[in-house]
PDB file of C-alpha atoms in Angstrom:
ATOM      1  CA  MET A 126      55.953  16.033   5.204  1.00  0.00           C
ATOM      2  CA  ASP A 127      53.755  18.096   3.156  1.00  0.00           C
ATOM      3  CA  GLU A 128      55.173  20.981   3.995  1.00  0.00           C
ATOM      4  CA  LYS A 129      58.699  20.667   3.031  1.00  0.00           C
ATOM      5  CA  LYS A 130      56.831  19.095  -0.370  1.00  0.00           C
ATOM      6  CA  ARG A 131      55.078  22.445  -0.983  1.00  0.00           C
ATOM      7  CA  LEU A 132      58.389  24.050  -0.262  1.00  0.00           C
ATOM      8  CA  ALA A 133      60.282  22.125  -2.713  1.00  0.00           C
ATOM      9  CA  ILE A 134      57.964  22.871  -5.611  1.00  0.00           C
ATOM     10  CA  LEU A 135      57.749  26.694  -4.657  1.00  0.00           C
ATOM     11  CA  ALA A 136      61.891  26.850  -5.156  1.00  0.00           C
ATOM     12  CA  MET A 137      61.742  24.401  -8.482  1.00  0.00           C
ATOM     13  CA  GLU A 138      58.879  26.184 -10.286  1.00  0.00           C
ATOM     14  CA  GLY A 139      60.574  29.137 -11.755  1.00  0.00           C
ATOM     15  CA  GLU A 140      58.961  32.883 -12.051  1.00  0.00           C
ATOM     16  CA  LYS A 141      56.554  31.355 -14.439  1.00  0.00           C
ATOM     17  CA  GLY A 142      55.219  28.961 -12.848  1.00  0.00           C
ATOM     18  CA  LYS A 143      54.529  30.842  -9.558  1.00  0.00           C
ATOM     19  CA  ASN A 144      52.356  33.433 -11.747  1.00  0.00           C
ATOM     20  CA  ILE A 145      50.343  30.666 -12.870  1.00  0.00           C
ATOM     21  CA  ARG A 146      50.574  29.016  -9.366  1.00  0.00           C
ATOM     22  CA  GLU A 147      49.163  32.740  -8.271  1.00  0.00           C
ATOM     23  CA  THR A 148      46.799  32.934 -11.070  1.00  0.00           C
ATOM     24  CA  ARG A 149      44.786  29.809 -10.480  1.00  0.00           C
ATOM     25  CA  GLU A 150      45.541  30.391  -6.738  1.00  0.00           C
ATOM     26  CA  ARG A 151      43.446  33.571  -7.221  1.00  0.00           C
ATOM     27  CA  GLU A 152      41.155  32.463  -9.160  1.00  0.00           C
ATOM     28  CA  ALA A 153      39.607  29.676  -6.705  1.00  0.00           C
ATOM     29  CA  LYS A 154      39.478  32.353  -4.470  1.00  0.00           C
ATOM     30  CA  ASP A 155      37.422  34.377  -5.935  1.00  0.00           C
ATOM     31  CA  SER A 156      35.454  31.460  -7.147  1.00  0.00           C
ATOM     32  CA  GLU A 157      35.117  31.145  -3.664  1.00  0.00           C
ATOM     33  CA  VAL A 158      33.826  34.106  -3.050  1.00  0.00           C
ATOM     34  CA  ARG A 159      31.545  34.250  -5.651  1.00  0.00           C
ATOM     35  CA  LYS A 160      29.609  31.004  -4.420  1.00  0.00           C
ATOM     36  CA  GLY A 161      29.754  33.130  -0.688  1.00  0.00           C
ATOM     37  CA  LEU A 162      28.352  36.466  -2.252  1.00  0.00           C
ATOM     38  CA  LYS A 163      25.541  34.352  -4.434  1.00  0.00           C
ATOM     39  CA  LYS A 164      24.546  32.125  -1.827  1.00  0.00           C
ATOM     40  CA  GLU A 165      23.797  35.323   0.269  1.00  0.00           C
ATOM     41  CA  ARG A 166      22.315  37.332  -2.996  1.00  0.00           C
ATOM     42  CA  GLU A 167      19.443  33.800  -2.084  1.00  0.00           C
ATOM     43  CA  GLU A 168      19.676  34.009   0.976  1.00  0.00           C
ATOM     44  CA  ILE A 169      18.496  37.177   1.046  1.00  0.00           C
ATOM     45  CA  GLU A 170      16.627  37.222  -2.238  1.00  0.00           C
ATOM     46  CA  SER A 171      14.397  34.727  -0.323  1.00  0.00           C
ATOM     47  CA  LYS A 172      14.082  36.988   2.851  1.00  0.00           C
ATOM     48  CA  LEU A 173      12.643  39.650   1.382  1.00  0.00           C
ATOM     49  CA  GLU A 174      10.265  37.664  -1.292  1.00  0.00           C
ATOM     50  CA  LYS A 175       9.013  36.398   2.692  1.00  0.00           C
ATOM     51  CA  ILE A 176       8.922  39.712   4.275  1.00  0.00           C
ATOM     52  CA  SER A 177       6.975  40.903   1.066  1.00  0.00           C
ATOM     53  CA  ASN A 178       4.666  38.105   1.419  1.00  0.00           C
ATOM     54  CA  LYS A 179       4.090  39.006   5.054  1.00  0.00           C
ATOM     55  CA  LYS A 180       3.749  41.945   4.291  1.00  0.00           C
ATOM     56  CA  GLU A 181       1.034  41.736   1.817  1.00  0.00           C
ATOM     57  CA  GLY A 182      -1.047  39.869   4.303  1.00  0.00           C
ATOM     58  CA  LEU A 183      -1.077  42.409   6.458  1.00  0.00           C
ATOM     59  CA  GLU A 184      -2.188  44.474   4.336  1.00  0.00           C
ATOM     60  CA  ILE A 185      -5.028  42.866   3.001  1.00  0.00           C
ATOM     61  CA  ARG A 186      -5.906  42.400   6.653  1.00  0.00           C
ATOM     62  CA  TRP A 187      -5.929  45.706   7.715  1.00  0.00           C
ATOM     63  CA  VAL A 188      -8.357  45.980   4.741  1.00  0.00           C
ATOM     64  CA  GLU A 189     -10.495  43.480   6.075  1.00  0.00           C
ATOM     65  CA  LEU A 190     -10.577  44.930  10.157  1.00  0.00           C
ATOM     66  CA  SER A 191     -11.307  48.575   8.605  1.00  0.00           C
ATOM     67  CA  ASP A 192     -14.121  47.219   6.408  1.00  0.00           C
ATOM     68  CA  LYS A 193     -15.568  45.722   9.495  1.00  0.00           C
ATOM     69  CA  LYS A 194     -14.804  48.947  11.877  1.00  0.00           C
ATOM     70  CA  THR A 195     -16.495  51.464   8.793  1.00  0.00           C
ATOM     71  CA  PRO A 196     -19.941  49.916   8.977  1.00  0.00           C
ATOM     72  CA  MET A 197     -19.542  49.959  12.833  1.00  0.00           C
ATOM     73  CA  GLU A 198     -18.974  53.744  13.614  1.00  0.00           C
ATOM     74  CA  THR A 199     -21.992  53.987  11.083  1.00  0.00           C
ATOM     75  CA  LEU A 200     -24.090  52.096  13.321  1.00  0.00           C
ATOM     76  CA  LEU A 201     -23.196  54.453  16.010  1.00  0.00           C
ATOM     77  CA  THR A 202     -25.047  57.614  14.756  1.00  0.00           C
ATOM     78  CA  PRO A 203     -28.251  56.395  15.352  1.00  0.00           C
ATOM     79  CA  ILE A 204     -27.412  55.662  18.455  1.00  0.00           C
ATOM     80  CA  ILE A 205     -25.841  58.174  20.093  1.00  0.00           C
ATOM     81  CA  LYS A 206     -28.617  60.601  18.019  1.00  0.00           C
ATOM     82  CA  GLU A 207     -31.107  58.404  20.050  1.00  0.00           C
ATOM     83  CA  GLU A 208     -29.552  59.142  23.467  1.00  0.00           C
ATOM     84  CA  SER A 209     -29.305  62.750  22.607  1.00  0.00           C
ATOM     85  CA  GLU A 210     -32.968  62.583  21.853  1.00  0.00           C
ATOM     86  CA  ILE A 211     -33.559  60.911  25.686  1.00  0.00           C
ATOM     87  CA  GLU A 212     -31.585  63.620  26.892  1.00  0.00           C
ATOM     88  CA  ALA A 213     -33.573  66.182  25.858  1.00  0.00           C
ATOM     89  CA  GLU A 214     -37.246  64.233  26.993  1.00  0.00           C
ATOM     90  CA  GLN A 215     -35.477  64.212  30.047  1.00  0.00           C
ATOM     91  CA  GLN A 216     -34.531  67.269  30.751  1.00  0.00           C
ATOM     92  CA  VAL A 217     -38.316  67.970  29.615  1.00  0.00           C
ATOM     93  CA  VAL A 218     -39.497  65.705  32.780  1.00  0.00           C
ATOM     94  CA  GLU A 219     -37.648  67.337  34.869  1.00  0.00           C
ATOM     95  CA  GLN A 220     -38.731  71.054  34.172  1.00  0.00           C
ATOM     96  CA  ASP A 221     -42.365  69.477  34.015  1.00  0.00           C
ATOM     97  CA  GLU A 222     -42.196  68.138  37.735  1.00  0.00           C
ATOM     98  CA  GLN A 223     -40.327  71.232  38.776  1.00  0.00           C
ATOM     99  CA  ILE A 224     -44.055  72.748  37.946  1.00  0.00           C
ATOM    100  CA  ALA A 225     -46.191  69.814  38.984  1.00  0.00           C
ATOM    101  CA  THR A 226     -48.740  70.494  41.803  1.00  0.00           C
ATOM    102  CA  SER A 227     -50.812  67.642  42.306  1.00  0.00           C
ATOM    103  CA  PRO A 228     -49.162  63.791  43.060  1.00  0.00           C
ATOM    104  CA  VAL A 229     -50.594  62.369  39.850  1.00  0.00           C
ATOM    105  CA  GLN A 230     -48.809  64.725  38.106  1.00  0.00           C
ATOM    106  CA  ARG A 231     -45.217  63.561  39.668  1.00  0.00           C
ATOM    107  CA  HIS A 232     -46.436  59.996  39.857  1.00  0.00           C
ATOM    108  CA  GLU A 233     -47.275  60.224  35.586  1.00  0.00           C
ATOM    109  CA  ILE A 234     -44.095  61.805  35.423  1.00  0.00           C
ATOM    110  CA  GLU A 235     -41.763  59.778  37.557  1.00  0.00           C
ATOM    111  CA  THR A 236     -43.428  57.193  34.904  1.00  0.00           C
ATOM    112  CA  LYS A 237     -42.207  58.685  32.099  1.00  0.00           C
ATOM    113  CA  ARG A 238     -39.245  59.295  33.716  1.00  0.00           C
ATOM    114  CA  TRP A 239     -38.414  55.852  34.460  1.00  0.00           C
ATOM    115  CA  LYS A 240     -39.445  55.113  30.692  1.00  0.00           C
ATOM    116  CA  LEU A 241     -37.005  57.147  29.525  1.00  0.00           C
ATOM    117  CA  GLU A 242     -33.851  55.772  31.743  1.00  0.00           C
ATOM    118  CA  ASP A 243     -34.924  52.456  30.994  1.00  0.00           C
ATOM    119  CA  ARG A 244     -34.407  53.428  26.804  1.00  0.00           C
ATOM    120  CA  LYS A 245     -31.516  55.227  27.612  1.00  0.00           C
ATOM    121  CA  ARG A 246     -29.840  52.562  29.796  1.00  0.00           C
ATOM    122  CA  ALA A 247     -30.977  50.373  26.590  1.00  0.00           C
ATOM    123  CA  ALA A 248     -29.106  52.849  24.166  1.00  0.00           C
ATOM    124  CA  GLU A 249     -26.333  53.418  26.123  1.00  0.00           C
ATOM    125  CA  GLN A 250     -25.552  48.992  25.842  1.00  0.00           C
ATOM    126  CA  LYS A 251     -25.908  48.697  22.673  1.00  0.00           C
ATOM    127  CA  LYS A 252     -23.507  51.910  22.222  1.00  0.00           C
ATOM    128  CA  TRP A 253     -21.208  50.452  24.424  1.00  0.00           C
ATOM    129  CA  LYS A 254     -21.420  46.695  23.061  1.00  0.00           C
ATOM    130  CA  ILE A 255     -20.256  48.030  19.616  1.00  0.00           C
ATOM    131  CA  GLU A 256     -17.963  50.823  21.328  1.00  0.00           C
ATOM    132  CA  GLU A 257     -16.270  47.921  22.372  1.00  0.00           C
ATOM    133  CA  GLN A 258     -16.158  45.950  19.383  1.00  0.00           C
ATOM    134  CA  ILE A 259     -14.693  48.906  17.328  1.00  0.00           C
ATOM    135  CA  VAL A 260     -12.380  48.959  20.370  1.00  0.00           C
ATOM    136  CA  LYS A 261     -10.991  45.660  19.679  1.00  0.00           C
ATOM    137  CA  ILE A 262     -10.753  46.137  15.930  1.00  0.00           C
ATOM    138  CA  LYS A 263      -8.799  49.652  16.801  1.00  0.00           C
ATOM    139  CA  ASP A 264      -6.611  46.747  19.176  1.00  0.00           C
ATOM    140  CA  MET A 265      -5.715  44.722  16.272  1.00  0.00           C
ATOM    141  CA  LEU A 266      -5.536  47.386  13.514  1.00  0.00           C
ATOM    142  CA  ASP A 267      -2.388  48.897  15.447  1.00  0.00           C
ATOM    143  CA  GLN A 268      -0.929  45.177  15.772  1.00  0.00           C
ATOM    144  CA  ASN A 269      -1.462  44.466  12.840  1.00  0.00           C
ATOM    145  CA  THR A 270       0.057  47.980  12.250  1.00  0.00           C
ATOM    146  CA  ALA A 271       3.235  47.142  14.255  1.00  0.00           C
ATOM    147  CA  GLU A 272       4.152  44.400  12.242  1.00  0.00           C
ATOM    148  CA  TYR A 273       4.104  45.735   9.203  1.00  0.00           C
ATOM    149  CA  GLN A 274       6.309  48.193  10.668  1.00  0.00           C
ATOM    150  CA  LYS A 275       8.657  45.508  11.854  1.00  0.00           C
ATOM    151  CA  LEU A 276       8.849  44.254   8.952  1.00  0.00           C
ATOM    152  CA  LEU A 277       9.500  47.529   6.723  1.00  0.00           C
ATOM    153  CA  ASP A 278      12.128  47.758   9.381  1.00  0.00           C
ATOM    154  CA  ASP A 279      13.302  44.593   8.509  1.00  0.00           C
ATOM    155  CA  GLU A 280      13.713  44.792   5.254  1.00  0.00           C
TER     156      GLU A 280
END
């Protein structure tokens, strides 16, 4: 019945009524499109704001991690220097050992070597501990950077 009623209205409305009806239909349709676009724009702006907030958090985290890594790298310098000095001393001990003639001299040289090896082992352990921490921080920085890149792609 509704379809017949609609057809009757269309037949009786005339040219002026038809133009008014079509204008109203277009305006209603345009209004719906504008509402949809406005809603879509608000959703996009909301997503961009969330992305921006996440990016800011990642930027702050990167700075914190970088600030944590730099002093650790600085701590390595004296340890590496100490290792080099110990290695130089070990070379001297090896040379002394080659020219040592008496068992007493050899025993003294061997004792020096053991002490040097202990010092080197201690230095290496310190270095390895710091290097492990630096690697962990670098991994976190890499992960942070990857997340940031993903956010840039999403943006």
